[in-house]
Coordinates of C-alpha atoms in Angstrom, one line a residue:
M29 CA 78.9 22.5 27.4
S30 CA 76.5 25.2 26.6
K31 CA 73.3 24.8 24.7
E32 CA 74.8 26.7 21.8
N33 CA 77.3 23.8 21.2
R34 CA 74.7 21.1 21.1
G35 CA 72.1 20.2 18.4
W36 CA 69.5 17.7 17.3
F37 CA 70.3 14.8 15.1
H38 CA 68.3 12.1 13.3
C39 CA 69.3 8.4 13.7
G40 CA 69.3 6.6 10.4
R41 CA 69.2 3.3 12.2
C42 CA 66.2 3.5 14.4
G43 CA 64.6 6.7 13.1
R44 CA 64.5 8.6 16.4
M45 CA 65.7 12.1 17.2
F46 CA 68.4 12.8 19.8
E47 CA 70.5 15.7 21.1
A48 CA 74.3 15.6 21.0
A49 CA 77.4 17.9 20.9
L50 CA 78.2 19.7 17.7
G51 CA 81.4 19.0 15.8
M52 CA 81.8 15.4 17.0
E53 CA 83.2 13.2 14.3
A54 CA 81.8 10.1 15.9
R55 CA 78.7 9.9 17.9
A56 CA 76.2 7.1 19.0
C57 CA 72.5 7.2 19.1
P58 CA 71.4 7.0 22.7
H59 CA 68.4 5.0 21.8
C60 CA 69.8 2.1 19.7
G61 CA 73.5 2.6 20.6
K62 CA 74.7 2.6 17.0
D63 CA 76.3 5.1 14.7
P64 CA 73.3 7.2 13.4
S65 CA 74.9 7.7 10.0
I66 CA 74.4 5.2 7.2
F67 CA 75.9 7.3 4.4
G68 CA 78.8 5.6 2.6
E69 CA 77.8 2.1 3.7
S70 CA 77.2 -0.5 1.0
L71 CA 74.0 -2.5 0.6
A72 CA 75.8 -5.6 1.9
Q73 CA 76.8 -3.7 5.0
L74 CA 73.3 -2.6 5.6
Q75 CA 72.0 -6.2 5.2
Q76 CA 74.3 -7.3 8.0
H77 CA 72.3 -5.2 10.5
P78 CA 69.1 -6.6 11.9
S79 CA 66.0 -5.0 10.4
I80 CA 64.8 -2.2 12.7
P81 CA 61.1 -1.4 12.5
A82 CA 60.2 2.2 11.8
H83 CA 59.3 4.1 14.8
R84 CA 55.7 5.3 15.1
P85 CA 55.3 8.2 17.5
T86 CA 53.0 7.6 20.4
P87 CA 50.0 9.9 21.0
A88 CA 52.1 11.6 23.6
E89 CA 54.9 12.2 21.2
E90 CA 52.7 13.7 18.5
A91 CA 53.1 17.4 18.0
P92 CA 50.5 19.4 19.9
G93 CA 47.5 20.4 17.8
R94 CA 48.0 17.6 15.2
K95 CA 44.8 15.6 14.7
R96 CA 44.8 12.0 13.7
S97 CA 42.8 11.2 10.5
F98 CA 41.7 7.6 11.0
R99 CA 38.5 8.5 12.8
K100 CA 37.5 10.8 9.9
H101 CA 38.4 8.0 7.5
R102 CA 36.2 5.6 9.3
R103 CA 33.3 8.0 9.3
N104 CA 33.7 8.5 5.5
V105 CA 33.6 4.7 5.0
L106 CA 30.4 4.4 7.1
V107 CA 28.7 7.1 5.0
V108 CA 29.6 5.3 1.8
K109 CA 28.3 2.0 3.2
L110 CA 25.0 3.7 4.2
L111 CA 24.5 5.3 0.8
A112 CA 25.3 2.0 -0.9
G113 CA 22.7 0.2 1.3
W114 CA 20.1 2.8 0.5
V115 CA 20.6 2.4 -3.2
I116 CA 20.3 -1.3 -3.0
V117 CA 17.1 -1.1 -0.9
M118 CA 15.5 1.3 -3.4
A119 CA 16.5 -0.9 -6.3
L120 CA 15.0 -4.0 -4.7
L121 CA 11.8 -2.0 -4.0
V122 CA 11.4 -1.0 -7.6
L123 CA 12.1 -4.6 -8.8
G124 CA 9.5 -5.9 -6.3
V125 CA 6.8 -3.5 -7.5
R126 CA 7.6 -4.4 -11.1
Q127 CA 7.4 -8.1 -10.3
L128 CA 4.0 -7.6 -8.7
G129 CA 2.9 -6.0 -12.0
D130 CA 3.9 -9.0 -14.0
D131 CA 1.3 -11.8 -13.7
G132 CA 2.9 -14.1 -16.3
G133 CA 0.9 -12.8 -19.3
A134 CA -2.5 -12.2 -17.7
T135 CA -2.0 -8.5 -17.4
D136 CA -3.0 -5.9 -19.9
G137 CA 0.5 -5.8 -21.3
V138 CA 1.8 -2.8 -19.4
S139 CA 4.3 -2.5 -16.6
T140 CA 3.5 -1.6 -13.1
F141 CA 4.1 2.1 -13.8
A142 CA 2.1 3.8 -16.4
A143 CA 3.5 3.9 -19.9
P144 CA 4.1 7.4 -21.3
G145 CA 0.8 8.7 -22.7
A146 CA -1.4 6.2 -20.8
Y147 CA -2.4 8.8 -18.3
A148 CA -2.2 12.5 -17.8
E149 CA 1.3 13.5 -16.6
A150 CA 0.0 14.4 -13.1
E151 CA -1.7 11.0 -12.7
T152 CA 1.4 9.2 -13.9
L153 CA 3.5 11.0 -11.3
L154 CA 0.9 10.2 -8.6
L155 CA 0.9 6.5 -9.5
Q156 CA 4.7 6.4 -9.4
K157 CA 4.6 8.0 -5.9
A158 CA 1.7 6.1 -4.4
L159 CA 2.0 2.6 -5.8
P160 CA 5.0 1.3 -3.7
S161 CA 3.1 2.4 -0.5
C162 CA -0.1 0.7 -1.8
V163 CA 1.7 -2.5 -2.5
R164 CA 3.6 -2.5 0.8
N165 CA 0.5 -1.8 2.9
F166 CA -1.7 -4.3 1.0
Q167 CA 0.8 -7.1 1.5
A168 CA 1.1 -6.3 5.2
F169 CA -2.7 -6.2 5.6
L170 CA -3.1 -9.6 3.9
A171 CA -0.3 -11.1 6.0
A172 CA -1.6 -9.9 9.3
G173 CA -3.4 -12.6 11.3
T174 CA -5.8 -10.6 13.5
P175 CA -8.1 -7.7 13.0
E176 CA -6.0 -5.6 15.4
A177 CA -2.9 -6.2 13.3
R178 CA -4.8 -5.4 10.1
N179 CA -6.2 -2.2 11.5
Q180 CA -3.0 -0.2 11.2
Y181 CA -3.1 -0.5 7.4
V182 CA -6.6 0.8 6.8
R183 CA -8.0 4.2 6.3
D184 CA -9.2 6.0 9.5
P185 CA -8.1 3.1 11.7
I186 CA -9.4 4.5 15.0
A187 CA -13.0 4.8 13.8
T188 CA -12.8 1.5 11.9
A189 CA -11.3 -0.6 14.7
G190 CA -14.7 -1.4 16.4
K191 CA -16.5 -2.2 13.2
M192 CA -13.6 -4.4 12.1
A193 CA -13.7 -6.5 15.3
R194 CA -17.5 -6.9 15.0
F195 CA -17.4 -7.7 11.3
Y196 CA -14.8 -10.4 11.6
A197 CA -16.6 -11.9 14.6
M198 CA -19.5 -12.7 12.3
N199 CA -17.7 -13.2 9.0
P200 CA -14.6 -15.4 8.3
M201 CA -11.4 -13.4 7.7
P202 CA -10.4 -14.2 4.1
S203 CA -7.1 -15.9 3.8
V204 CA -4.9 -14.6 1.0
N205 CA -1.2 -15.3 0.8
P206 CA 0.5 -12.0 -0.2
A207 CA 3.1 -13.9 -2.1
E208 CA 0.4 -15.3 -4.4
I209 CA -1.1 -12.0 -5.7
R210 CA -0.3 -10.2 -8.9
L211 CA -1.2 -6.6 -9.8
L212 CA -3.5 -6.5 -12.8
S213 CA -4.4 -2.9 -13.1
R214 CA -4.1 0.4 -11.3
K215 CA -5.6 3.8 -12.0
V216 CA -6.2 7.2 -10.3
L217 CA -9.7 7.7 -9.1
K218 CA -11.1 11.2 -8.9
L219 CA -13.6 11.1 -5.9
G220 CA -14.7 14.6 -5.7
T221 CA -11.8 16.6 -4.4
T222 CA -10.0 13.5 -3.3
D223 CA -7.5 11.3 -5.3
A224 CA -7.5 7.6 -4.7
I225 CA -5.7 4.7 -6.3
G226 CA -7.9 1.9 -7.6
T227 CA -6.3 -1.5 -8.1
T228 CA -7.3 -5.0 -9.1
W229 CA -5.3 -8.1 -8.2
S230 CA -5.3 -11.8 -9.2
V231 CA -4.6 -14.6 -6.8
T232 CA -3.1 -17.9 -8.0
D233 CA -6.2 -19.8 -6.9
G234 CA -8.3 -17.9 -9.4
R235 CA -9.8 -15.2 -7.1
K236 CA -9.8 -11.6 -8.1
L237 CA -9.4 -8.7 -5.6
D238 CA -10.6 -5.1 -5.9
A239 CA -8.8 -2.7 -3.6
V240 CA -8.8 1.1 -3.3
F241 CA -6.2 3.2 -1.4
V242 CA -6.4 6.7 0.0
E243 CA -3.5 8.8 1.3
E244 CA -3.6 9.4 5.0
E245 CA -0.7 10.8 7.1
G246 CA 1.8 10.1 4.3
E247 CA 0.7 6.5 3.7
W248 CA -1.6 5.1 1.1
R249 CA -4.0 3.0 3.2
L250 CA -6.7 0.5 2.3
D251 CA -10.4 1.5 2.1
W252 CA -11.4 -1.5 4.2
Y253 CA -15.2 -1.0 3.9
H254 CA -14.9 -1.3 0.1
F255 CA -12.5 -4.2 0.2
V256 CA -14.6 -6.4 2.5
R257 CA -18.0 -5.2 1.2
Y258 CA -18.9 -4.2 4.7
G259 CA -22.4 -4.8 6.1
D260 CA -23.8 -4.5 9.6
Y261 CA -24.7 -8.2 9.5
P262 CA -24.1 -11.1 7.2
W263 CA -26.6 -10.7 4.3
P264 CA -27.6 -14.4 4.0
L265 CA -28.5 -14.5 7.7
F266 CA -30.4 -11.2 7.5
V267 CA -32.4 -12.4 4.6
S268 CA -33.3 -15.6 6.5
G269 CA -34.6 -13.6 9.4
S270 CA -31.6 -13.3 11.8
G271 CA -30.2 -10.2 13.3
G272 CA -31.8 -6.9 13.8
D273 CA -34.8 -5.6 11.8
S274 CA -32.6 -3.2 9.7
G275 CA -29.0 -2.6 8.7
E276 CA -26.6 -1.1 6.3
F277 CA -25.2 -3.4 3.5
R278 CA -23.0 -3.3 0.4
L279 CA -24.8 -5.4 -2.2
L280 CA -25.3 -6.0 -5.9
A281 CA -28.7 -4.9 -7.3
R282 CA -30.5 -6.3 -10.3
Q283 CA -33.5 -4.7 -11.9
R284 CA -36.2 -7.3 -12.4
T285 CA -38.5 -7.2 -15.5
S286 CA -41.2 -4.6 -14.9
T287 CA -44.9 -5.6 -14.8
G288 CA -48.0 -3.5 -15.4
D289 CA -47.5 0.2 -16.1
T290 CA -43.8 0.1 -17.1
H291 CA -43.3 3.8 -17.0
S292 CA -45.1 4.7 -13.7
G293 CA -45.0 1.5 -11.7
P294 CA -42.5 0.8 -9.0
L295 CA -38.9 -0.3 -9.7
S296 CA -38.6 -4.0 -8.9
L297 CA -35.2 -5.2 -7.5
T298 CA -33.4 -8.2 -6.2
L299 CA -30.4 -7.6 -3.9
Y300 CA -27.5 -10.0 -3.8
A301 CA -24.6 -10.5 -1.5
P302 CA -21.2 -10.1 -3.4
R303 CA -18.8 -13.0 -3.0
F304 CA -15.3 -12.2 -1.9
G305 CA -12.8 -12.8 -4.7
L306 CA -15.5 -13.9 -7.2
P307 CA -16.9 -10.6 -8.6
G308 CA -18.7 -12.3 -11.4
E309 CA -20.7 -14.7 -9.2
P310 CA -23.3 -13.1 -6.9
G311 CA -24.3 -14.9 -3.7
V312 CA -27.5 -15.1 -1.8
G313 CA -30.4 -12.9 -3.2
S314 CA -33.4 -11.3 -1.6
P315 CA -37.1 -11.7 -2.5
E316 CA -38.4 -9.0 -4.8
I317 CA -38.1 -5.5 -3.4
E318 CA -40.1 -2.6 -4.8
V319 CA -38.9 1.0 -4.9
S320 CA -40.9 4.0 -6.1
R321 CA -39.1 5.1 -9.2
T322 CA -39.8 8.8 -8.5
S323 CA -38.5 8.6 -4.9
S324 CA -35.0 9.8 -4.1
E325 CA -33.9 6.2 -3.9
G326 CA -35.6 5.3 -7.2
L327 CA -34.1 8.2 -9.0
L328 CA -30.6 7.2 -7.9
L329 CA -31.0 3.6 -8.7
M330 CA -32.4 4.2 -12.2
A331 CA -29.5 6.6 -13.0
A332 CA -27.1 3.9 -12.0
F333 CA -28.9 1.2 -14.0
Q334 CA -28.8 3.5 -17.1
E335 CA -25.0 4.0 -16.6
A336 CA -24.5 0.3 -16.3
A337 CA -26.5 -0.3 -19.5
K338 CA -24.0 2.0 -21.3
G339 CA -21.1 0.0 -19.8
E340 CA -20.3 2.6 -17.2
K341 CA -20.1 2.5 -13.4
A342 CA -20.2 5.0 -10.6
F343 CA -17.8 8.0 -10.6
D344 CA -17.8 8.2 -14.4
G345 CA -16.9 4.6 -14.9
Q346 CA -13.7 4.7 -12.9
L347 CA -14.5 1.7 -10.7
S348 CA -14.1 -2.0 -11.5
K349 CA -16.2 -3.4 -14.3
D350 CA -16.0 -7.0 -13.2
D351 CA -19.5 -7.2 -11.7
P352 CA -22.1 -9.4 -13.3
D353 CA -23.9 -8.1 -16.3
E354 CA -26.9 -5.8 -15.6
M355 CA -26.0 -5.5 -11.9
I356 CA -24.9 -2.4 -10.0
R357 CA -23.1 -1.9 -6.7
V358 CA -25.2 -0.3 -4.0
R359 CA -24.7 0.7 -0.4
V360 CA -28.2 0.7 1.1
K361 CA -30.1 0.6 4.4
V362 CA -32.6 -2.2 4.3
R363 CA -35.5 -3.0 6.7
R364 CA -37.0 -6.5 7.1
N365 CA -40.7 -6.8 8.1
V366 CA -42.6 -10.0 9.0
D367 CA -46.4 -10.1 8.4
D368 CA -48.9 -12.1 10.4
R369 CA -48.3 -15.2 8.4
G370 CA -44.6 -15.1 9.0
N371 CA -43.6 -14.0 5.5
R372 CA -40.6 -11.6 5.3
H373 CA -40.8 -8.4 3.3
F374 CA -37.9 -6.1 2.6
T375 CA -37.9 -2.3 2.1
V376 CA -35.0 -0.1 0.9
E377 CA -35.1 2.7 3.4
K378 CA -32.2 4.6 1.9
V379 CA -29.7 4.4 -1.0
I380 CA -26.6 5.9 0.4
A381 CA -24.4 5.4 -2.7
C382 CA -24.2 3.4 -5.9
H383 CA -20.7 2.1 -5.0
W384 CA -19.0 0.3 -2.1
L385 CA -16.5 3.0 -1.2
S386 CA -16.5 4.7 2.2
W387 CA -17.6 8.0 0.6
D388 CA -21.1 9.1 1.1
E389 CA -21.2 10.7 -2.4
A390 CA -23.7 8.8 -4.5
G391 CA -21.3 8.4 -7.4
V392 CA -24.0 9.1 -10.1
V393 CA -26.3 12.0 -10.8
P394 CA -29.9 11.1 -10.1
L395 CA -32.5 11.3 -12.8
T396 CA -35.3 13.9 -12.6
P397 CA -38.8 12.5 -12.0
E398 CA -39.6 13.3 -15.6
E399 CA -36.6 11.3 -16.9
A400 CA -37.5 8.4 -14.6
L401 CA -41.1 8.2 -16.0
Q402 CA -39.8 8.2 -19.5
A403 CA -37.0 5.7 -19.0
K404 CA -37.3 2.4 -20.9
P405 CA -38.2 -0.6 -18.9
A406 CA -35.5 -3.2 -18.1
A407 CA -35.0 -5.8 -20.7
K408 CA -36.0 -9.3 -19.8
Q409 CA -33.2 -10.9 -17.8
A410 CA -32.3 -14.5 -17.1
Q411 CA -33.0 -15.6 -13.5
V412 CA -29.9 -15.5 -11.3
P413 CA -29.9 -18.6 -9.1
E414 CA -29.7 -17.8 -5.4
R415 CA -26.8 -19.5 -3.6
A416 CA -25.3 -19.6 -0.2
D417 CA -21.6 -18.7 0.3

């Protein structure tokens, strides 16, 4: 029989296609062996036949060029899952930052992010961008158990690594549980041409922390020198005669009551070690140190004391104001001398800055010699007891 007398038919029983002669009144499906036609049969007749599953073409039977869609469907599901996971992570991050800003009523009553109008718009946007990174790095820094682990979260880590190792070898590494800190305040600091984020934190044991962050390589990293009040040697030991003859220190300075010629006589100081987590309680103090009020050191110190008397601090009062009354922060180089009788005398060789940041800018505008000679003498102050940490 020629090809023209044959055609393709569809089996209504098994669903397959088969070729057969045209014009035949009765034909059987070569696949299932049954009459391919089900037209005219009653529902009861159909139910007498066993159920035949629908045929699914194999990959070899699929028409050439036809692409299966299940892989594309799976890729779409994966993309949706990734997007949903990203949304959840971002929501948790925002909630975590807001939780850190809520200290159970001890805050200033504002949320973690600045309320509208609290800052200039640019500063508000900067806080919103920077604060999550500050929180994340500060928590990781506190949780790290070694100086090497902490180093990756600080500003300029390569240059800081050696000093961190030496500092912690002579000073205990403060233990703070990152789960027990709450953000009290945050603000943008304008340090010359550099923006920084200044923060204060409370710890559940009553301590208070002061931390400053600077952007570096896309991360807001801790100014470690400021945070630990870095010094070349522990101040209590240096005052008692240990260590080298000179060193750089971050200290609190108090102007003592002047004697003699109050306008032209030297500036009389006592330098105190700050206590970690207790900004209102100074530690070990030095004997009296005299500084010429018209020297470059004296002009800076007198300017800082005048700002403090007005309730301001370095960098136009942007830094923390939790220090003891009538004391200022100083970063100084101090020399220790011992006379023939074994008495120790101290000299301020240089006032690097009137703050504890790792910037060399002084933070205040020094007085002129004329202003220094006309400045009012310090008011009589109560003696601050010296103590060991």
